Amino acid sequence: MEGPQVAGDVALVADIGRQSVRFGLTGGDAGMVPRDVRKFLTVEHPTFTSALVAYLGGVGLQEARLPSVLAVAGAVRGDLINLTGSRWYISLTGVEAVLRVRPQALNECAANALALTMLPVSAFTPLQGPAPKLVEAGGNYVVLGTGTGLGVAALVTASGKLSALQTEAGHMSLAASTPDERRFADYCTSKGLQFDIETLLSAPGLLLAYEALSGGKKLDKPEEVTRNVGRDPVSTAVVRMFVEHLGSFAGDLALAYGAWDGVFLTGAIARALHPQLMDPGFRRRLEGKAAFRRQLTEVPVSLVNRNDLELLGAAAALGNA
């Protein structure tokens, strides 16, 4: 016999990262914005379903049938989802056994993209260039999420409806085009590291870039780089390289996905580097594509200064199914 339905069309949303998971509830009389959000560390639970059961017990829904959307830090293909850089994996069949309803799953950056459809234009902080636009059907957009990794998703219009395109574009090859970028690439090669764009454009990338440009000095936290811009020459050079390469990559993605209506930056690193993203080098590299320079000058680029996009996007996916 099936368990009882949850009153009011309540659903579960989850933001599943490398080191932690956040759960929340959405829908019903309280609306779509996630609520009852709780965080669990991966080191505290042997499996994802262990954390899920703990959350359900905490909110009194352990016997409920719950639709769900999982925003996952990894490629979503098939029943088993490996989390990048984590000992956890997600079994959709296992989650279904707990929730009694087959879950939806999407990449966390695709969730970021869908979250933009639920936000007013005032939530977007412009980074030079044209003013941001409301994210709505009819436009094409791209989202870059910089944090412990580099996520990329496109939001494209098809058949009059916006759909999120999940990608692993952060693992494309890194093309070094400045002396510092070549030093970084050469250092990675000398250490026997296979490197891609995420190797630079991520929190670990900031630390590796500092190591490369300092001649081998290692730091422990990305904040040791971002907070010392203007005081430490190496930190300043690293952040300049990071910001300019981010601009170049954003321009490439705008061309690849026809994202003429907006490029959005999300994630902790982008938020920490907001002042540096206002420097001319970011926009110069973004627009530095000879054949389409003029068109790229018209693309709005914005920072989204929120840390709940994965849960918000998971909620949006419920209404987008």
mmCIF file of N, CA and C in Angstrom, residues 47-110:
data_model
loop_
_atom_site.group_PDB
_atom_site.id
_atom_site.type_symbol
_atom_site.label_atom_id
_atom_site.label_comp_id
_atom_site.label_asym_id
_atom_site.label_seq_id
_atom_site.Cartn_x
_atom_site.Cartn_y
_atom_site.Cartn_z
ATOM 1 N N THR A 47 25.944 7.865 3.650
ATOM 2 C CA THR A 47 25.322 7.902 2.330
ATOM 3 C C THR A 47 24.376 9.092 2.233
ATOM 4 N N PHE A 48 24.006 9.410 0.991
ATOM 5 C CA PHE A 48 23.026 10.469 0.778
ATOM 6 C C PHE A 48 21.680 10.097 1.391
ATOM 7 N N THR A 49 21.248 8.859 1.213
ATOM 8 C CA THR A 49 19.939 8.471 1.742
ATOM 9 C C THR A 49 19.898 8.535 3.263
ATOM 10 N N SER A 50 21.042 8.332 3.916
ATOM 11 C CA SER A 50 21.096 8.492 5.371
ATOM 12 C C SER A 50 20.776 9.930 5.765
ATOM 13 N N ALA A 51 21.369 10.893 5.055
ATOM 14 C CA ALA A 51 21.079 12.303 5.326
ATOM 15 C C ALA A 51 19.626 12.629 4.995
ATOM 16 N N LEU A 52 19.121 12.064 3.906
ATOM 17 C CA LEU A 52 17.734 12.303 3.503
ATOM 18 C C LEU A 52 16.756 11.809 4.570
ATOM 19 N N VAL A 53 16.979 10.614 5.077
ATOM 20 C CA VAL A 53 16.106 10.060 6.115
ATOM 21 C C VAL A 53 16.155 10.921 7.372
ATOM 22 N N ALA A 54 17.353 11.427 7.716
ATOM 23 C CA ALA A 54 17.483 12.295 8.888
ATOM 24 C C ALA A 54 16.685 13.583 8.701
ATOM 25 N N TYR A 55 16.732 14.153 7.491
ATOM 26 C CA TYR A 55 15.966 15.373 7.233
ATOM 27 C C TYR A 55 14.465 15.107 7.328
ATOM 28 N N LEU A 56 14.015 14.055 6.693
ATOM 29 C CA LEU A 56 12.579 13.747 6.707
ATOM 30 C C LEU A 56 12.074 13.534 8.128
ATOM 31 N N GLY A 57 12.893 12.878 8.956
ATOM 32 C CA GLY A 57 12.503 12.702 10.350
ATOM 33 C C GLY A 57 12.426 14.022 11.084
ATOM 34 N N GLY A 58 13.332 14.939 10.750
ATOM 35 C CA GLY A 58 13.356 16.235 11.417
ATOM 36 C C GLY A 58 12.169 17.108 11.089
ATOM 37 N N VAL A 59 11.595 16.926 9.890
ATOM 38 C CA VAL A 59 10.436 17.746 9.502
ATOM 39 C C VAL A 59 9.133 16.948 9.578
ATOM 40 N N GLY A 60 9.213 15.734 10.109
ATOM 41 C CA GLY A 60 8.008 14.944 10.330
ATOM 42 C C GLY A 60 7.364 14.388 9.081
ATOM 43 N N LEU A 61 8.177 14.106 8.053
ATOM 44 C CA LEU A 61 7.622 13.614 6.791
ATOM 45 C C LEU A 61 8.194 12.256 6.399
ATOM 46 N N GLN A 62 8.647 11.501 7.380
ATOM 47 C CA GLN A 62 9.306 10.240 7.061
ATOM 48 C C GLN A 62 8.365 9.204 6.444
ATOM 49 N N GLU A 63 7.065 9.379 6.607
ATOM 50 C CA GLU A 63 6.113 8.426 6.032
ATOM 51 C C GLU A 63 5.410 8.985 4.795
ATOM 52 N N ALA A 64 5.818 10.146 4.341
ATOM 53 C CA ALA A 64 5.102 10.817 3.255
ATOM 54 C C ALA A 64 5.595 10.364 1.881
ATOM 55 N N ARG A 65 4.724 10.515 0.892
ATOM 56 C CA ARG A 65 5.117 10.387 -0.512
ATOM 57 C C ARG A 65 5.453 11.785 -1.001
ATOM 58 N N LEU A 66 6.688 11.969 -1.450
ATOM 59 C CA LEU A 66 7.146 13.313 -1.809
ATOM 60 C C LEU A 66 7.748 13.340 -3.210
ATOM 61 N N PRO A 67 7.197 14.132 -4.122
ATOM 62 C CA PRO A 67 7.932 14.446 -5.346
ATOM 63 C C PRO A 67 9.209 15.186 -4.958
ATOM 64 N N SER A 68 10.220 15.128 -5.802
ATOM 65 C CA SER A 68 11.476 15.785 -5.439
ATOM 66 C C SER A 68 12.269 16.159 -6.677
ATOM 67 N N VAL A 69 13.121 17.168 -6.502
ATOM 68 C CA VAL A 69 14.117 17.534 -7.505
ATOM 69 C C VAL A 69 15.452 17.670 -6.794
ATOM 70 N N LEU A 70 16.462 16.992 -7.321
ATOM 71 C CA LEU A 70 17.796 17.002 -6.744
ATOM 72 C C LEU A 70 18.732 17.783 -7.657
ATOM 73 N N ALA A 71 19.346 18.841 -7.126
ATOM 74 C CA ALA A 71 20.375 19.590 -7.849
ATOM 75 C C ALA A 71 21.727 19.044 -7.411
ATOM 76 N N VAL A 72 22.466 18.465 -8.349
ATOM 77 C CA VAL A 72 23.618 17.631 -8.028
ATOM 78 C C VAL A 72 24.899 18.215 -8.609
ATOM 79 N N ALA A 73 25.976 18.184 -7.813
ATOM 80 C CA ALA A 73 27.297 18.631 -8.276
ATOM 81 C C ALA A 73 27.961 17.508 -9.056
ATOM 82 N N GLY A 74 27.463 17.260 -10.247
ATOM 83 C CA GLY A 74 28.011 16.204 -11.084
ATOM 84 C C GLY A 74 27.158 16.029 -12.319
ATOM 85 N N ALA A 75 27.653 15.215 -13.240
ATOM 86 C CA ALA A 75 26.912 14.946 -14.468
ATOM 87 C C ALA A 75 25.755 13.996 -14.168
ATOM 88 N N VAL A 76 24.568 14.354 -14.631
ATOM 89 C CA VAL A 76 23.370 13.553 -14.374
ATOM 90 C C VAL A 76 23.103 12.675 -15.588
ATOM 91 N N ARG A 77 23.473 11.406 -15.456
ATOM 92 C CA ARG A 77 23.278 10.442 -16.542
ATOM 93 C C ARG A 77 22.964 9.086 -15.915
ATOM 94 N N GLY A 78 21.788 8.567 -16.184
ATOM 95 C CA GLY A 78 21.438 7.254 -15.684
ATOM 96 C C GLY A 78 20.984 7.265 -14.237
ATOM 97 N N ASP A 79 20.875 6.068 -13.671
ATOM 98 C CA ASP A 79 20.336 5.920 -12.318
ATOM 99 C C ASP A 79 21.350 6.278 -11.244
ATOM 100 N N LEU A 80 22.623 6.001 -11.491
ATOM 101 C CA LEU A 80 23.672 6.295 -10.515
ATOM 102 C C LEU A 80 24.392 7.575 -10.900
ATOM 103 N N ILE A 81 24.467 8.506 -9.959
ATOM 104 C CA ILE A 81 25.113 9.797 -10.205
ATOM 105 C C ILE A 81 26.307 9.918 -9.273
ATOM 106 N N ASN A 82 27.483 10.036 -9.862
ATOM 107 C CA ASN A 82 28.688 10.246 -9.067
ATOM 108 C C ASN A 82 28.848 11.727 -8.776
ATOM 109 N N LEU A 83 29.117 12.066 -7.524
ATOM 110 C CA LEU A 83 29.347 13.452 -7.137
ATOM 111 C C LEU A 83 30.821 13.769 -7.313
ATOM 112 N N THR A 84 31.115 14.802 -8.099
ATOM 113 C CA THR A 84 32.490 15.180 -8.361
ATOM 114 C C THR A 84 33.206 15.511 -7.060
ATOM 115 N N GLY A 85 34.310 14.822 -6.783
ATOM 116 C CA GLY A 85 35.116 15.123 -5.606
ATOM 117 C C GLY A 85 34.500 14.725 -4.287
ATOM 118 N N SER A 86 33.546 13.793 -4.279
ATOM 119 C CA SER A 86 32.877 13.382 -3.046
ATOM 120 C C SER A 86 32.836 11.865 -2.962
ATOM 121 N N ARG A 87 32.769 11.337 -1.743
ATOM 122 C CA ARG A 87 32.645 9.886 -1.569
ATOM 123 C C ARG A 87 31.208 9.412 -1.736
ATOM 124 N N TRP A 88 30.262 10.332 -1.745
ATOM 125 C CA TRP A 88 28.866 9.979 -1.951
ATOM 126 C C TRP A 88 28.576 9.708 -3.429
ATOM 127 N N TYR A 89 27.579 8.910 -3.684
ATOM 128 C CA TYR A 89 26.940 8.839 -4.988
ATOM 129 C C TYR A 89 25.431 8.805 -4.752
ATOM 130 N N ILE A 90 24.682 9.132 -5.778
ATOM 131 C CA ILE A 90 23.229 9.180 -5.662
ATOM 132 C C ILE A 90 22.631 8.049 -6.492
ATOM 133 N N SER A 91 21.821 7.233 -5.872
ATOM 134 C CA SER A 91 21.033 6.227 -6.581
ATOM 135 C C SER A 91 19.596 6.730 -6.651
ATOM 136 N N LEU A 92 19.137 7.044 -7.851
ATOM 137 C CA LEU A 92 17.764 7.540 -7.979
ATOM 138 C C LEU A 92 16.755 6.477 -7.553
ATOM 139 N N THR A 93 17.079 5.220 -7.808
ATOM 140 C CA THR A 93 16.209 4.139 -7.342
ATOM 141 C C THR A 93 16.166 4.093 -5.817
ATOM 142 N N GLY A 94 17.324 4.315 -5.189
ATOM 143 C CA GLY A 94 17.371 4.339 -3.730
ATOM 144 C C GLY A 94 16.587 5.494 -3.147
ATOM 145 N N VAL A 95 16.667 6.660 -3.797
ATOM 146 C CA VAL A 95 15.892 7.816 -3.338
ATOM 147 C C VAL A 95 14.401 7.546 -3.507
ATOM 148 N N GLU A 96 14.048 6.913 -4.615
ATOM 149 C CA GLU A 96 12.634 6.576 -4.851
ATOM 150 C C GLU A 96 12.104 5.645 -3.765
ATOM 151 N N ALA A 97 12.945 4.742 -3.293
ATOM 152 C CA ALA A 97 12.511 3.820 -2.241
ATOM 153 C C ALA A 97 12.188 4.559 -0.949
ATOM 154 N N VAL A 98 12.878 5.674 -0.706
ATOM 155 C CA VAL A 98 12.633 6.459 0.509
ATOM 156 C C VAL A 98 11.427 7.379 0.336
ATOM 157 N N LEU A 99 11.345 8.053 -0.811
ATOM 158 C CA LEU A 99 10.310 9.072 -1.019
ATOM 159 C C LEU A 99 9.030 8.522 -1.645
ATOM 160 N N ARG A 100 9.105 7.302 -2.196
ATOM 161 C CA ARG A 100 7.953 6.638 -2.808
ATOM 162 C C ARG A 100 7.492 7.304 -4.101
ATOM 163 N N VAL A 101 8.304 8.201 -4.619
ATOM 164 C CA VAL A 101 8.047 8.853 -5.902
ATOM 165 C C VAL A 101 9.394 8.969 -6.606
ATOM 166 N N ARG A 102 9.427 8.701 -7.904
ATOM 167 C CA ARG A 102 10.671 8.810 -8.662
ATOM 168 C C ARG A 102 11.163 10.255 -8.652
ATOM 169 N N PRO A 103 12.420 10.512 -8.235
ATOM 170 C CA PRO A 103 12.921 11.890 -8.188
ATOM 171 C C PRO A 103 13.358 12.387 -9.559
ATOM 172 N N GLN A 104 13.319 13.688 -9.741
ATOM 173 C CA GLN A 104 13.998 14.338 -10.853
ATOM 174 C C GLN A 104 15.403 14.715 -10.384
ATOM 175 N N ALA A 105 16.356 14.751 -11.305
ATOM 176 C CA ALA A 105 17.706 15.188 -10.961
ATOM 177 C C ALA A 105 18.244 16.053 -12.083
ATOM 178 N N LEU A 106 19.004 17.065 -11.714
ATOM 179 C CA LEU A 106 19.646 17.926 -12.685
ATOM 180 C C LEU A 106 20.955 18.442 -12.108
ATOM 181 N N ASN A 107 21.834 18.816 -12.991
ATOM 182 C CA ASN A 107 23.102 19.400 -12.587
ATOM 183 C C ASN A 107 22.862 20.698 -11.825
ATOM 184 N N GLU A 108 23.713 20.973 -10.825
ATOM 185 C CA GLU A 108 23.497 22.140 -9.971
ATOM 186 C C GLU A 108 23.544 23.451 -10.746
ATOM 187 N N CYS A 109 24.370 23.525 -11.788
ATOM 188 C CA CYS A 109 24.423 24.782 -12.540
ATOM 189 C C CYS A 109 23.177 24.951 -13.404
ATOM 190 N N ALA A 110 22.609 23.841 -13.873
ATOM 191 C CA ALA A 110 21.321 23.929 -14.565
ATOM 192 C C ALA A 110 20.241 24.432 -13.614
#
